[in-house]
Amino acid sequence: MTHQARLNVLGLLLPLGLSLSACGGGDAASVSAAAPAITAQPAAQSIAVGATATFSVTASGTAPLSYQWQRNGAAITGAAASSYSTPAAALTDNGAAFVVVVSNAVGSTTSNSALLSVTAKGPATVGTDVVTSRNDLARTGENLTESILTPANVNSAAFGLLRVLAVDGKVDAQPLYLSQLTVGSSVHNVVFIATENDSVYAMDADTGATLWHSSVLISGEVPSDTRNCGQVSPEIGITATPVIDRTAAPHGVIYVVAMSKDSSALYHQRLHALDITTGAELFAGPKEITATYPVAGGTTTSFDGGQYEERAALLLSQGVLYTTWTSHCDATPYSGWIIAYDQLTLALQSVLNVAPNSAGGGPAIWMAGGGPSADSAGDIYLLTANGVFETTLDAQGFPNRQDYGNSFLKLAPAGAVLSVADYFTMWNEVAESNSDTDLGSGGQLLLPDLTDATNTVRHLMVGAGKDGNIYIVNRDTMGKYSASTNNIWQELSGALPGGVWSTPAYFNNAVYYADVGGTLKAFGITSAKLSSAPTSQTGTAFAYPGASPTISANGTSNAIAWAAENVSPAVLHAYDAANLAHELYNSTQAANGRDSVAAGNKFVAVTIADGKVFLGTVSSVGVFGLL
């Protein structure tokens, strides 16, 4: 540009006789134009998927100044102000570089490059809570609020192990999760981990930081030994999945049952209520678990804490905590205890023994780590394992000595009384019990209301065990016992030939099961009936104990079926829930063991929430997510 043009642009009227040398700025009477200079550079931004980032610049120089933002060297249409806000970010925006060119009539200058980082990290704007085993009281294993993980981004290029949360013992209980929990003065997404060393941890799911760690051992006590049974080893502490009530007490409560051994070699089972923000004991806890129950002849039987463990998850329904108890292996004497407590006082609420007169021959309550279910009326549903069942029935069709081996049970709470309201027992129960063919080796789930071929709404329950049959029971009339036939809604004989030591899942008119040595299978539902054969299945076969699938989806879209292999190291699998033959990801795919974790556990179910997947192992919890 010529000297005269600069004068015209600035609108300066200089004396005609002014020498050219005066334009160099040495004469105080002259007025010079200033090129742009950036006084505040745009800063790098880090945001979660779906959020927007705003880049800003401050510049000096002779007005007017113009701005043009660029992304990776290309001009952004319409981005012509001193700040620029991106559209909602996707993972493909991660690493994008933004600069702005500032110009005026004198010249131009380019800002420093500001990088955009896009991750699934950070507190979720709208979060998901997983407060109980298998996600809900029906024990469906489905999370329908997952908006981050999709079949498009769950692959080894974009998804993998983020961190390993080391803890002090084996993690047999399913990890639980709360979003946006205020701990101290900060908000965190929190994963809760219970161990067989009688510890409970609250850890930040996004950073791995330990927010609190509480040992629930009484002074001078240690976790229990194995009680000469290899089912839970090398120690027994907290085995059952806890339950959380975010609204109880000032901050919320996590309830756990812990087993321990004192210096006199006496064994204890205690119920603990811990503040979810500090780990402190609440409600004058812990509560020693004791109970008695009447037996025939006018005497009673007493609960012996050393003879039992709580394998099945805790149930919290309508203000009452339900604990259910299994034996150490099948070491007699044992029976089928359900012991319930008021959730706010820890006072004993009710006791039921579903094998009071079996002379210590069971059944116990296992359910592969799954918990009892509850419906909206507060009725409780569970499966019992092999044990005594009286084929002589009373006038109402119940076993005449109230021993319910290998049964579907419906329990009705009525204040301080808990009773068996209905049941189903297979026709060959005695033979199956005698051969250690448990029904209750697997867990149950309550299906949502389904309409049958006659347009009648059905309330159904599904369960399976060692015999490989899938039983679908009508909860309104369960079928009781017949010596010649099973009077139930539907039975798929031999559908799971390896037998079941796991819990099923439900999603979008399909039930998912993985039997021992078999594939993960989906059985479609039409007119309230399961398909006679799988509608899809995985190419992967799962060794003992099979797998307990979990489904993540955003409503009915982007559904993923998750399952873990109990091998060393544990393997996390993700499948397209609509077609299980399509594997999206597994944790062996990435090179150099990038996603490897410790050895797997027998009954741990995968937990998915807010773009994270949590997998318990023998010494830690692996946290997977978008890389």
XYZ file of C-alpha atoms in Angstrom, residues 190-602:
413
model
C -18.635 -42.023 42.274
C -18.149 -45.775 41.992
C -18.667 -47.776 45.196
C -16.603 -50.945 45.615
C -16.959 -53.573 48.365
C -14.276 -56.199 48.984
C -13.898 -59.562 50.669
C -11.439 -57.831 53.009
C -14.459 -56.091 54.588
C -13.730 -52.743 52.978
C -15.958 -50.258 51.185
C -14.451 -47.662 48.843
C -15.929 -44.565 47.228
C -13.779 -43.583 44.244
C -14.054 -40.835 41.654
C -15.050 -42.660 38.477
C -13.431 -40.009 36.271
C -10.055 -39.615 37.981
C -9.639 -42.764 40.080
C -9.099 -40.731 43.259
C -10.185 -42.389 46.518
C -12.812 -40.166 48.139
C -13.121 -42.368 51.223
C -12.296 -45.893 52.338
C -13.999 -47.556 55.281
C -13.119 -50.857 56.920
C -16.228 -52.304 58.526
C -14.245 -54.712 60.700
C -14.747 -54.426 64.446
C -11.511 -53.876 66.353
C -9.656 -57.155 66.857
C -11.545 -58.973 64.087
C -10.511 -60.209 60.644
C -12.486 -61.371 57.604
C -13.782 -64.928 57.886
C -11.791 -67.876 56.621
C -13.309 -69.995 53.849
C -15.182 -72.285 56.270
C -13.649 -75.263 54.422
C -15.456 -74.328 51.233
C -13.908 -73.020 48.034
C -16.972 -71.085 46.886
C -15.619 -67.791 48.271
C -11.884 -67.637 48.835
C -9.331 -66.826 50.122
C -11.447 -64.960 52.692
C -15.073 -64.030 53.245
C -15.951 -60.424 53.970
C -18.470 -58.517 51.866
C -19.737 -60.943 49.231
C -23.249 -59.729 48.402
C -23.838 -56.640 46.299
C -24.787 -53.722 48.594
C -27.710 -51.383 47.988
C -27.807 -47.574 48.070
C -30.588 -45.184 49.052
C -29.504 -41.733 47.947
C -32.372 -40.053 49.824
C -31.949 -41.690 53.239
C -30.338 -39.785 56.136
C -28.762 -36.369 55.486
C -26.505 -37.483 52.610
C -27.622 -40.965 51.550
C -26.760 -44.491 52.724
C -25.022 -47.567 51.359
C -26.044 -50.798 53.106
C -23.639 -53.748 53.269
C -23.505 -57.105 55.042
C -20.064 -58.197 56.223
C -18.776 -61.450 57.678
C -15.893 -61.510 60.167
C -14.124 -63.644 62.752
C -13.132 -62.482 66.230
C -10.172 -63.419 68.436
C -12.230 -66.185 70.071
C -12.790 -67.812 66.666
C -16.463 -66.801 66.705
C -18.031 -65.761 63.405
C -20.212 -62.702 62.902
C -22.582 -61.384 60.250
C -23.359 -57.675 60.564
C -25.491 -55.187 58.703
C -23.814 -51.804 58.182
C -25.379 -48.524 57.054
C -22.673 -46.128 55.832
C -22.942 -42.451 54.902
C -22.275 -42.327 51.142
C -20.201 -39.135 51.445
C -17.954 -40.155 54.366
C -18.245 -43.895 55.015
C -19.292 -43.256 58.617
C -21.606 -45.720 60.371
C -25.208 -44.548 60.721
C -28.299 -45.548 62.722
C -26.238 -46.767 65.692
C -24.869 -49.520 63.469
C -23.594 -52.031 62.814
C -26.381 -54.499 63.580
C -25.467 -58.072 64.497
C -27.623 -60.428 62.434
C -29.481 -62.881 64.645
C -32.831 -64.622 64.223
C -34.972 -67.503 65.395
C -37.829 -69.290 63.650
C -40.431 -71.819 64.836
C -40.191 -75.447 63.765
C -42.521 -78.425 64.120
C -42.954 -79.637 67.668
C -43.084 -76.180 69.221
C -39.344 -75.445 69.318
C -37.259 -72.977 67.346
C -34.190 -72.951 65.149
C -31.574 -70.184 65.385
C -29.538 -68.436 62.729
C -25.823 -69.241 63.082
C -23.668 -66.538 61.473
C -20.754 -68.904 60.983
C -22.830 -71.444 59.078
C -23.973 -69.031 56.371
C -22.848 -66.392 53.939
C -24.846 -63.763 52.134
C -24.180 -64.516 48.465
C -27.364 -63.047 46.958
C -27.543 -59.256 46.692
C -29.352 -57.109 49.232
C -32.865 -55.983 48.359
C -34.305 -52.654 49.516
C -38.059 -52.453 48.969
C -40.563 -50.104 50.567
C -38.286 -49.147 53.426
C -37.244 -52.711 54.289
C -33.842 -54.363 53.726
C -33.990 -58.056 52.849
C -31.008 -60.327 53.431
C -30.977 -63.907 52.119
C -28.582 -66.641 53.131
C -26.732 -69.564 51.636
C -24.566 -72.328 53.021
C -20.824 -72.855 52.729
C -20.885 -75.397 49.925
C -23.641 -77.771 51.126
C -22.200 -78.227 54.620
C -25.066 -79.233 56.878
C -26.932 -78.100 58.821
C -28.329 -75.223 56.773
C -31.735 -73.895 55.773
C -33.312 -71.043 53.848
C -33.260 -67.814 55.846
C -34.723 -64.464 54.750
C -34.089 -61.845 57.447
C -35.462 -58.314 57.009
C -34.601 -55.002 58.704
C -36.045 -51.518 58.877
C -33.766 -49.412 56.703
C -33.723 -46.361 59.008
C -33.437 -48.012 62.416
C -31.816 -51.360 61.498
C -34.442 -52.947 63.750
C -35.368 -56.528 62.914
C -38.517 -56.366 60.789
C -39.397 -59.962 59.902
C -37.945 -63.464 59.549
C -38.870 -66.306 57.223
C -37.228 -69.697 56.921
C -38.220 -71.604 53.784
C -36.694 -74.850 55.056
C -37.491 -74.830 58.787
C -38.197 -78.552 59.068
C -35.676 -79.974 56.623
C -33.357 -81.170 59.413
C -30.609 -78.946 58.059
C -30.894 -80.299 54.522
C -31.638 -76.986 52.849
C -32.483 -75.377 50.576
C -30.158 -72.389 50.715
C -30.491 -69.230 48.594
C -27.653 -68.692 46.060
C -28.941 -67.081 42.831
C -25.445 -66.560 41.379
C -24.990 -63.273 43.185
C -28.228 -61.812 41.854
C -30.740 -60.615 44.406
C -34.400 -61.182 45.209
C -36.770 -59.148 43.034
C -39.679 -56.966 44.118
C -42.752 -55.792 42.229
C -44.639 -52.517 42.613
C -46.891 -54.050 45.281
C -43.871 -54.953 47.405
C -44.107 -58.715 46.896
C -40.720 -60.455 46.880
C -39.579 -63.127 44.400
C -36.603 -65.483 44.550
C -35.320 -68.942 43.627
C -34.233 -71.602 46.099
C -31.527 -74.199 45.543
C -31.562 -77.977 45.945
C -32.978 -79.212 49.236
C -35.934 -80.768 50.944
C -39.407 -80.417 49.429
C -42.425 -82.278 50.791
C -44.459 -83.763 47.979
C -47.286 -84.202 50.474
C -49.273 -80.999 50.151
C -51.607 -79.294 52.595
C -55.156 -78.232 51.776
C -53.918 -75.068 50.055
C -51.430 -76.967 47.886
C -48.308 -75.988 49.863
C -45.692 -78.505 51.128
C -47.055 -79.718 54.423
C -43.860 -78.975 56.408
C -43.056 -75.662 54.627
C -39.759 -76.800 53.081
C -39.309 -75.355 49.582
C -36.391 -76.971 47.760
C -35.827 -75.974 44.094
C -38.710 -73.517 43.980
C -39.822 -70.180 42.598
C -41.177 -68.301 45.625
C -43.466 -65.303 45.973
C -43.197 -63.767 49.438
C -45.805 -61.382 50.833
C -44.704 -58.839 53.473
C -47.371 -57.737 55.919
C -45.826 -55.610 58.635
C -43.691 -57.850 60.823
C -44.872 -61.002 59.019
C -43.259 -62.415 55.884
C -44.903 -65.469 54.350
C -44.914 -67.619 51.216
C -47.891 -66.419 49.182
C -47.368 -68.657 46.131
C -44.758 -70.917 44.590
C -43.771 -73.182 41.727
C -41.726 -76.392 42.088
C -40.896 -78.656 39.148
C -42.456 -82.127 39.062
C -39.066 -83.879 39.415
C -37.781 -81.757 42.307
C -36.842 -84.695 44.525
C -34.717 -86.344 41.835
C -33.036 -83.046 40.950
C -32.284 -82.231 44.574
C -30.873 -85.699 45.171
C -28.490 -85.189 42.236
C -27.461 -81.655 43.357
C -29.260 -80.181 40.339
C -30.102 -76.770 41.744
C -32.747 -74.481 40.347
C -31.351 -71.601 42.422
C -27.853 -71.871 40.956
C -29.074 -69.046 38.707
C -30.872 -65.800 39.359
C -34.339 -64.717 38.287
C -35.825 -61.613 36.717
C -39.306 -60.155 36.542
C -40.407 -59.488 32.982
C -42.293 -56.264 32.236
C -46.023 -56.523 31.590
C -46.526 -58.514 28.386
C -49.675 -58.969 26.314
C -50.441 -62.502 25.145
C -52.219 -63.749 22.028
C -55.628 -63.196 23.650
C -54.746 -59.562 24.447
C -54.446 -60.381 28.162
C -51.675 -58.694 30.169
C -49.371 -61.221 31.809
C -47.063 -60.729 34.806
C -44.232 -63.186 34.294
C -41.011 -64.273 35.941
C -38.140 -66.174 34.309
C -35.512 -68.397 35.912
C -33.140 -71.242 35.051
C -30.680 -73.474 36.855
C -28.455 -76.504 36.480
C -30.954 -78.604 34.538
C -30.677 -76.290 31.511
C -34.403 -75.553 31.246
C -35.831 -72.042 31.096
C -38.953 -71.737 33.258
C -41.424 -68.869 32.709
C -43.872 -68.573 35.588
C -47.074 -66.530 35.852
C -46.625 -64.445 38.999
C -50.385 -64.174 39.475
C -50.796 -67.960 39.646
C -47.431 -69.636 39.847
C -48.440 -73.266 39.395
C -47.407 -74.840 42.719
C -46.437 -78.531 42.521
C -47.734 -81.503 40.593
C -46.097 -84.930 40.525
C -46.841 -85.350 36.821
C -46.424 -81.995 35.078
C -45.221 -78.414 35.433
C -48.251 -76.130 35.537
C -46.498 -72.989 34.393
C -46.762 -70.432 31.623
C -43.927 -71.778 29.440
C -40.952 -74.115 29.631
C -38.024 -74.327 27.215
C -36.522 -77.725 27.934
C -32.804 -78.001 27.299
C -32.540 -74.443 25.970
C -29.366 -73.878 28.025
C -27.591 -77.241 27.836
C -24.569 -76.232 29.877
C -26.710 -75.292 32.870
C -26.978 -71.876 34.476
C -24.804 -70.421 37.261
C -25.506 -66.813 36.288
C -28.236 -64.197 36.012
C -30.202 -63.271 32.872
C -30.959 -59.856 31.372
C -33.951 -58.351 29.607
C -34.115 -55.722 26.861
C -36.676 -54.711 24.264
C -38.667 -57.952 24.112
C -35.735 -60.305 24.498
C -34.219 -62.328 27.347
C -30.458 -62.923 27.385
C -28.783 -65.983 28.947
C -25.256 -67.449 28.907
C -24.977 -71.047 30.091
C -21.754 -72.728 31.184
C -19.573 -73.571 28.205
C -22.208 -72.053 25.924
C -22.778 -68.855 24.018
C -24.610 -65.725 25.105
C -28.088 -66.186 23.618
C -31.038 -63.889 22.988
C -34.558 -65.336 23.093
C -37.138 -63.091 21.475
C -40.582 -62.565 22.995
C -43.803 -62.668 20.970
C -47.262 -62.673 22.547
C -45.699 -63.142 26.007
C -43.834 -66.301 24.928
C -40.098 -66.799 24.479
C -38.848 -68.080 21.149
C -38.109 -71.783 21.224
C -34.584 -71.178 19.887
C -32.234 -68.215 20.193
C -32.887 -65.350 17.800
C -29.155 -64.581 17.891
C -26.097 -65.749 19.782
C -22.428 -64.923 20.172
C -19.506 -66.717 18.610
C -17.872 -66.703 22.043
C -18.452 -69.572 24.465
C -18.237 -68.701 28.157
C -16.550 -71.086 30.577
C -17.827 -71.591 34.142
C -19.929 -69.910 35.406
C -21.104 -68.668 32.020
C -21.830 -64.944 32.071
C -24.354 -62.513 33.541
C -25.105 -60.126 30.646
C -25.879 -56.442 31.087
C -27.527 -54.213 28.486
C -26.824 -50.524 27.890
C -29.014 -48.481 25.557
C -30.405 -45.014 25.004
C -34.075 -45.886 25.255
C -34.427 -48.590 22.636
C -31.545 -47.402 20.455
C -27.785 -48.035 20.459
C -28.170 -51.193 22.534
C -25.028 -53.068 23.581
C -24.901 -56.419 25.387
C -21.940 -56.622 27.779
C -20.514 -59.799 29.281
C -17.320 -60.784 31.090
C -15.329 -63.978 30.830
C -14.135 -65.456 34.110
C -10.568 -66.089 32.921
C -7.155 -64.639 33.745
C -6.987 -61.858 32.822
C -10.725 -61.233 32.724
C -12.091 -60.418 29.282
C -14.773 -57.774 28.744
C -16.978 -58.317 25.674
C -19.409 -55.962 23.935
C -21.939 -57.185 21.366
C -24.642 -55.600 19.261
C -27.686 -56.436 21.387
C -29.856 -56.755 18.262
C -27.462 -59.299 16.732
C -25.181 -61.036 19.192
C -23.160 -62.541 16.357
C -21.733 -59.038 15.846
C -19.015 -58.491 18.429
C -18.165 -54.813 18.794
C -15.207 -55.084 21.156
C -13.313 -57.295 23.545
C -10.482 -56.393 25.857
C -7.937 -58.648 24.115
C -8.114 -56.788 20.792
C -5.823 -53.850 21.524
C -2.089 -54.402 21.047
C 0.410 -54.934 23.849
C -2.205 -55.829 26.470
C -3.462 -52.246 26.576
C -6.838 -53.254 28.051
C -5.686 -56.109 30.264
C -6.945 -56.335 33.853
C -6.531 -58.867 36.658
C -8.183 -62.283 36.803
C -11.953 -62.452 36.643
C -14.470 -63.298 39.336
C -17.154 -65.930 39.335
